[in-house]
Coordinates of C-alpha atoms in Angstrom, one line a residue:
M5 CA -30.9 92.7 89.6
R6 CA -27.5 93.0 87.9
L7 CA -25.1 90.3 89.2
V8 CA -21.4 90.9 88.5
S9 CA -18.0 89.2 88.9
Y10 CA -15.4 91.6 90.2
K11 CA -12.0 92.1 91.8
L12 CA -10.3 95.0 93.4
K13 CA -8.5 97.3 90.9
G14 CA -4.7 97.5 91.4
K15 CA -4.7 94.9 94.2
P16 CA -4.1 91.1 94.2
S17 CA -7.6 89.7 94.9
A18 CA -9.8 86.8 94.0
L19 CA -12.9 87.2 91.9
R20 CA -16.1 87.7 93.9
V21 CA -19.7 87.9 93.0
G22 CA -21.6 91.1 93.7
F23 CA -24.5 93.2 92.4
M24 CA -24.9 96.7 91.1
L25 CA -26.8 99.2 93.3
D26 CA -26.9 102.9 92.5
E27 CA -23.8 102.4 90.3
K28 CA -21.9 100.9 93.2
V29 CA -20.8 97.3 93.4
I30 CA -22.1 95.5 96.6
D31 CA -20.3 92.4 97.7
L32 CA -23.1 89.8 97.6
Q33 CA -21.8 87.4 100.3
E34 CA -21.2 90.2 102.8
A35 CA -24.7 91.7 102.0
Y36 CA -26.3 88.3 102.7
R37 CA -24.3 87.9 105.9
Q38 CA -26.1 91.1 107.1
V39 CA -29.4 89.4 106.2
L40 CA -28.5 86.5 108.4
L41 CA -27.4 88.7 111.2
S42 CA -30.6 90.7 111.0
R43 CA -32.4 87.3 111.6
Q44 CA -30.1 86.6 114.6
D45 CA -28.6 83.6 112.7
K46 CA -25.0 83.8 113.8
D47 CA -24.2 80.2 113.1
L48 CA -25.1 80.5 109.4
S49 CA -23.4 83.9 109.1
N50 CA -20.2 82.3 110.4
A51 CA -20.5 79.5 107.8
I52 CA -21.4 81.9 105.0
E53 CA -19.2 80.3 102.3
N54 CA -21.3 77.1 102.6
V55 CA -24.5 79.1 102.4
L56 CA -23.6 81.6 99.6
P57 CA -20.3 81.0 97.7
S58 CA -18.2 84.1 97.0
D59 CA -16.7 82.6 93.8
P60 CA -18.8 83.6 90.8
T61 CA -18.6 80.2 89.0
H62 CA -19.5 78.4 92.2
F63 CA -22.3 80.8 92.8
F64 CA -24.0 80.3 89.4
A65 CA -23.4 76.6 89.5
A66 CA -25.5 76.5 92.7
G67 CA -28.4 77.7 90.5
N68 CA -31.6 79.4 91.5
R69 CA -31.2 78.6 95.1
T70 CA -28.4 81.2 95.4
I71 CA -30.2 83.5 93.0
D72 CA -33.0 83.6 95.5
K73 CA -30.6 84.4 98.3
A74 CA -29.1 87.2 96.2
K75 CA -32.5 88.7 95.8
E76 CA -32.9 88.8 99.6
A77 CA -29.5 90.5 99.9
Y78 CA -30.5 93.0 97.2
T79 CA -33.7 93.9 99.0
Y80 CA -31.8 94.3 102.3
A81 CA -29.2 96.5 100.7
Q82 CA -31.9 98.8 99.2
K83 CA -33.2 99.5 102.7
N84 CA -30.1 99.5 104.8
S85 CA -26.6 100.8 104.9
T86 CA -24.0 99.0 102.8
E87 CA -21.0 100.6 104.4
G88 CA -18.1 98.2 104.7
F89 CA -19.2 96.0 101.7
S90 CA -19.9 98.4 98.9
L91 CA -17.3 99.7 96.4
L92 CA -17.4 102.5 93.8
Y93 CA -17.5 101.4 90.2
E94 CA -14.0 102.9 89.6
E95 CA -12.5 100.8 92.4
V96 CA -13.2 97.5 90.8
L97 CA -12.5 95.5 87.6
L98 CA -15.5 93.6 86.2
S99 CA -14.8 90.1 84.8
T100 CA -17.0 87.9 82.7
P101 CA -19.9 87.0 85.0
I102 CA -19.3 83.2 84.9
P103 CA -15.5 82.7 84.3
A104 CA -15.6 78.9 83.9
P105 CA -19.1 77.6 82.9
A106 CA -19.3 73.8 82.5
K107 CA -20.8 74.3 79.1
I108 CA -20.8 77.1 76.5
I109 CA -23.3 76.3 73.8
C110 CA -23.6 78.5 70.8
V111 CA -26.4 78.6 68.2
G112 CA -25.5 79.4 64.6
K113 CA -27.7 81.0 61.9
N114 CA -30.6 81.7 64.2
Y115 CA -31.8 84.8 62.3
A116 CA -33.1 84.2 58.8
E117 CA -31.6 87.3 57.4
H118 CA -28.2 86.3 58.8
A119 CA -28.5 82.9 57.2
V120 CA -29.2 84.6 53.9
E121 CA -26.3 87.0 54.1
M122 CA -24.0 84.0 54.8
Q123 CA -25.4 82.4 51.6
S124 CA -26.9 79.5 53.6
D125 CA -30.3 77.9 53.7
V126 CA -32.5 78.6 56.7
P127 CA -31.8 75.7 59.0
E128 CA -34.4 73.1 59.7
F129 CA -32.9 72.4 63.2
P130 CA -30.7 74.5 65.4
V131 CA -27.1 74.7 64.4
L132 CA -25.1 74.0 67.6
F133 CA -21.4 74.4 68.3
A134 CA -19.4 74.9 71.5
K135 CA -16.7 77.1 72.9
F136 CA -14.2 76.5 75.7
S137 CA -13.8 78.8 78.8
N138 CA -10.3 79.9 77.6
A139 CA -12.1 82.0 75.0
L140 CA -14.1 84.0 77.6
I141 CA -13.2 87.6 78.6
G142 CA -15.0 90.3 80.5
P143 CA -16.3 93.8 79.8
E144 CA -13.1 95.5 80.6
D145 CA -10.8 93.1 78.7
T146 CA -9.4 93.5 75.2
I147 CA -10.2 91.0 72.4
E148 CA -7.0 89.5 71.2
K149 CA -6.4 89.4 67.5
R150 CA -3.8 86.7 66.8
D151 CA -1.5 86.3 63.8
V152 CA -3.3 83.0 62.9
T153 CA -6.3 84.9 61.5
E154 CA -6.8 87.9 59.2
K155 CA -10.6 87.7 59.2
L156 CA -11.8 88.5 62.7
D157 CA -15.5 89.2 62.9
Y158 CA -18.1 90.3 65.5
E159 CA -21.5 88.7 66.4
A160 CA -23.9 90.3 68.8
E161 CA -25.8 87.8 70.8
L162 CA -28.3 87.6 73.7
T163 CA -26.9 85.0 76.1
V164 CA -28.9 82.8 78.4
V165 CA -27.7 81.6 81.9
I166 CA -29.2 78.4 83.1
G167 CA -30.5 78.4 86.7
K168 CA -31.4 74.8 87.4
E169 CA -30.8 71.3 85.9
A170 CA -32.7 70.9 82.7
S171 CA -33.2 67.5 81.0
Q172 CA -35.9 66.8 78.5
V173 CA -37.6 70.1 79.3
K174 CA -40.8 71.0 77.5
K175 CA -40.7 74.4 75.8
E176 CA -43.8 75.5 77.7
D177 CA -41.7 75.2 80.9
A178 CA -38.4 76.3 79.6
L179 CA -38.2 79.9 80.9
D180 CA -38.5 78.5 84.5
Y181 CA -35.0 77.0 84.0
I182 CA -33.3 80.4 83.3
A183 CA -31.4 82.3 86.0
G184 CA -30.8 85.4 83.8
Y185 CA -29.4 86.9 80.7
T186 CA -26.2 88.6 79.6
I187 CA -24.5 89.7 76.4
G188 CA -22.1 87.7 74.3
N189 CA -19.9 88.7 71.3
D190 CA -19.3 85.5 69.4
I191 CA -16.0 86.7 67.8
S192 CA -15.3 84.5 64.8
A193 CA -12.1 84.0 62.9
R194 CA -13.8 83.5 59.5
D195 CA -10.8 82.1 57.7
L196 CA -10.3 79.4 60.4
Q197 CA -14.0 78.8 60.7
K198 CA -14.4 78.1 57.0
R199 CA -11.4 76.0 56.2
T200 CA -13.0 72.8 57.5
P201 CA -16.7 71.7 57.9
Q202 CA -16.4 72.0 61.7
W203 CA -16.4 75.6 63.0
L204 CA -14.7 75.1 66.4
Q205 CA -11.2 76.3 65.4
G206 CA -12.6 79.6 64.3
K207 CA -14.8 80.1 67.3
T208 CA -12.8 79.5 70.5
L209 CA -9.4 81.3 70.2
D210 CA -7.9 82.4 73.5
K211 CA -9.3 85.6 75.0
S212 CA -11.6 86.2 72.0
T213 CA -15.2 86.1 73.4
P214 CA -16.5 88.9 75.6
V215 CA -19.4 88.0 77.8
G216 CA -20.9 90.5 80.3
P217 CA -21.0 93.0 81.7
W218 CA -23.4 91.3 84.2
V219 CA -26.2 88.9 84.4
V220 CA -29.6 90.5 84.7
T221 CA -32.0 88.2 86.5
A222 CA -34.8 86.7 84.5
D223 CA -37.6 88.4 86.4
E224 CA -36.3 91.8 85.3
V225 CA -36.0 90.9 81.7
G226 CA -39.4 89.3 81.3
D227 CA -40.0 88.1 77.7
P228 CA -36.6 87.3 76.0
G229 CA -38.4 87.0 72.7
N230 CA -38.9 90.7 72.1
L231 CA -35.6 92.5 72.8
S232 CA -33.8 94.9 70.5
I233 CA -30.2 94.0 69.8
R234 CA -27.6 96.0 68.0
S235 CA -23.8 96.3 67.4
T236 CA -21.5 99.1 66.4
V237 CA -17.9 99.2 65.3
N238 CA -16.1 102.4 66.1
G239 CA -19.5 104.0 66.5
E240 CA -20.8 102.9 63.1
E241 CA -24.0 100.8 63.4
R242 CA -23.5 97.3 61.9
Q243 CA -26.3 95.2 63.3
S244 CA -29.8 96.2 64.4
S245 CA -32.6 93.7 65.0
N246 CA -34.9 92.1 67.6
T247 CA -35.0 88.7 69.2
N248 CA -38.5 88.3 67.9
K249 CA -36.8 87.4 64.6
F250 CA -35.2 84.3 66.1
I251 CA -35.8 81.2 63.9
F252 CA -35.7 79.1 67.0
N253 CA -36.8 81.0 70.1
I254 CA -35.3 80.5 73.5
P255 CA -38.0 78.0 74.9
Y256 CA -37.5 75.9 71.7
L257 CA -33.7 76.0 72.1
I258 CA -33.9 74.8 75.7
E259 CA -36.2 72.0 74.8
F260 CA -34.1 71.0 71.8
I261 CA -30.7 71.2 73.7
S262 CA -32.0 69.6 76.9
N263 CA -33.2 66.6 74.9
L264 CA -29.6 66.1 73.7
V265 CA -27.6 67.0 76.9
T266 CA -28.5 67.9 80.4
L267 CA -28.1 71.6 81.0
E268 CA -26.7 72.5 84.4
P269 CA -26.8 75.6 86.5
G270 CA -24.2 78.1 85.3
D271 CA -24.2 76.8 81.7
I272 CA -24.5 79.5 79.1
I273 CA -26.2 79.6 75.7
L274 CA -25.3 82.2 73.0
T275 CA -28.5 82.3 71.0
G276 CA -27.3 83.5 67.6
T277 CA -26.5 86.8 65.8
P278 CA -28.6 88.9 63.5
N279 CA -27.5 90.1 60.0
G280 CA -24.9 92.8 59.5
V281 CA -21.7 90.9 60.3
G282 CA -18.4 92.1 58.7
V283 CA -17.8 89.1 56.4
A284 CA -21.1 89.8 54.6
M285 CA -20.4 93.5 53.9
D286 CA -19.3 94.6 50.4
P287 CA -16.4 94.7 50.6
P288 CA -16.0 92.6 53.8
Q289 CA -15.0 94.6 56.9
F290 CA -12.9 92.6 59.4
L291 CA -11.8 93.8 62.9
K292 CA -8.3 95.3 63.2
D293 CA -6.1 96.6 66.0
G294 CA -7.7 99.5 67.8
D295 CA -11.3 98.8 66.7
V296 CA -14.0 99.1 69.4
V297 CA -17.0 96.9 69.2
Q298 CA -20.1 97.7 71.3
I299 CA -23.2 95.5 71.7
E300 CA -26.4 96.6 73.2
V301 CA -29.3 94.4 74.2
E302 CA -32.5 95.9 75.5
K303 CA -33.1 95.4 79.3
V304 CA -29.6 93.8 79.6
G305 CA -27.1 96.6 78.9
Q306 CA -24.0 97.3 76.9
L307 CA -20.8 95.3 76.3
K308 CA -17.9 97.3 74.9
N309 CA -14.4 95.9 74.0
K310 CA -11.3 97.0 72.1
I311 CA -9.4 94.8 69.6
T312 CA -5.6 94.5 70.2
E313 CA -3.0 92.6 68.3
R314 CA -1.5 89.8 70.3

């Protein structure tokens, strides 16, 4: 199931959580209301916001409990009419699936070939840094290139969405804590990133990090450790790899991170980028106004964004 965050195009409206079905966007809360009514449960249907939040951030923060209800709504919608709560794709604008996650954790140098191209040793432990939610944008937004940087770069990344509270998790159990997967583009201002030992200033500029276009539930993705991942800039392939080349795979990352901080439902983890970034090309190729970056992750989808000067 592909879960989306959407609002109506051309109309003032709040973001709502939905899912894709036959290239239509189905409002999730309204679909689940129909599930309750089919069970003759009018009391719960009248208190639907308490049962299944319409706000995407609140929905994902409720964790796998709401994911399970979403699957019920999806099954219902596959078999019944969705008239009154379905929208054509061209009628909506998709946002980043989780607009304000409590934590955005990023992993650096998680592919050996990328570490080498960055003239760095292969790390002994995961290299972690964070972003803030001000950086997040959606699949239909433009990436802002600000005057403060002249070296804007792309990084294609499989992104994990946490589905239940995770503290001191064993890697053997780690996949049970995942709600689903999406795509992240860890846009990096290399000149700002490298001017101090800490990377944060080059990693979390306003409106710089596309995440989306949806969250694919974990059951549909299966093994996240064997997915092809690639990026193009203006149609030219730049990165092409597979998550089986992770230095630290996703179960290990969840074990490692959850022994440092408690992961909560709705938190996201950008798991690192493969080799082929612009700064490592000869000569370096940085993003400029008008460039289009597209990222593809097997079983998840495509994320495409244009660069615009701010």
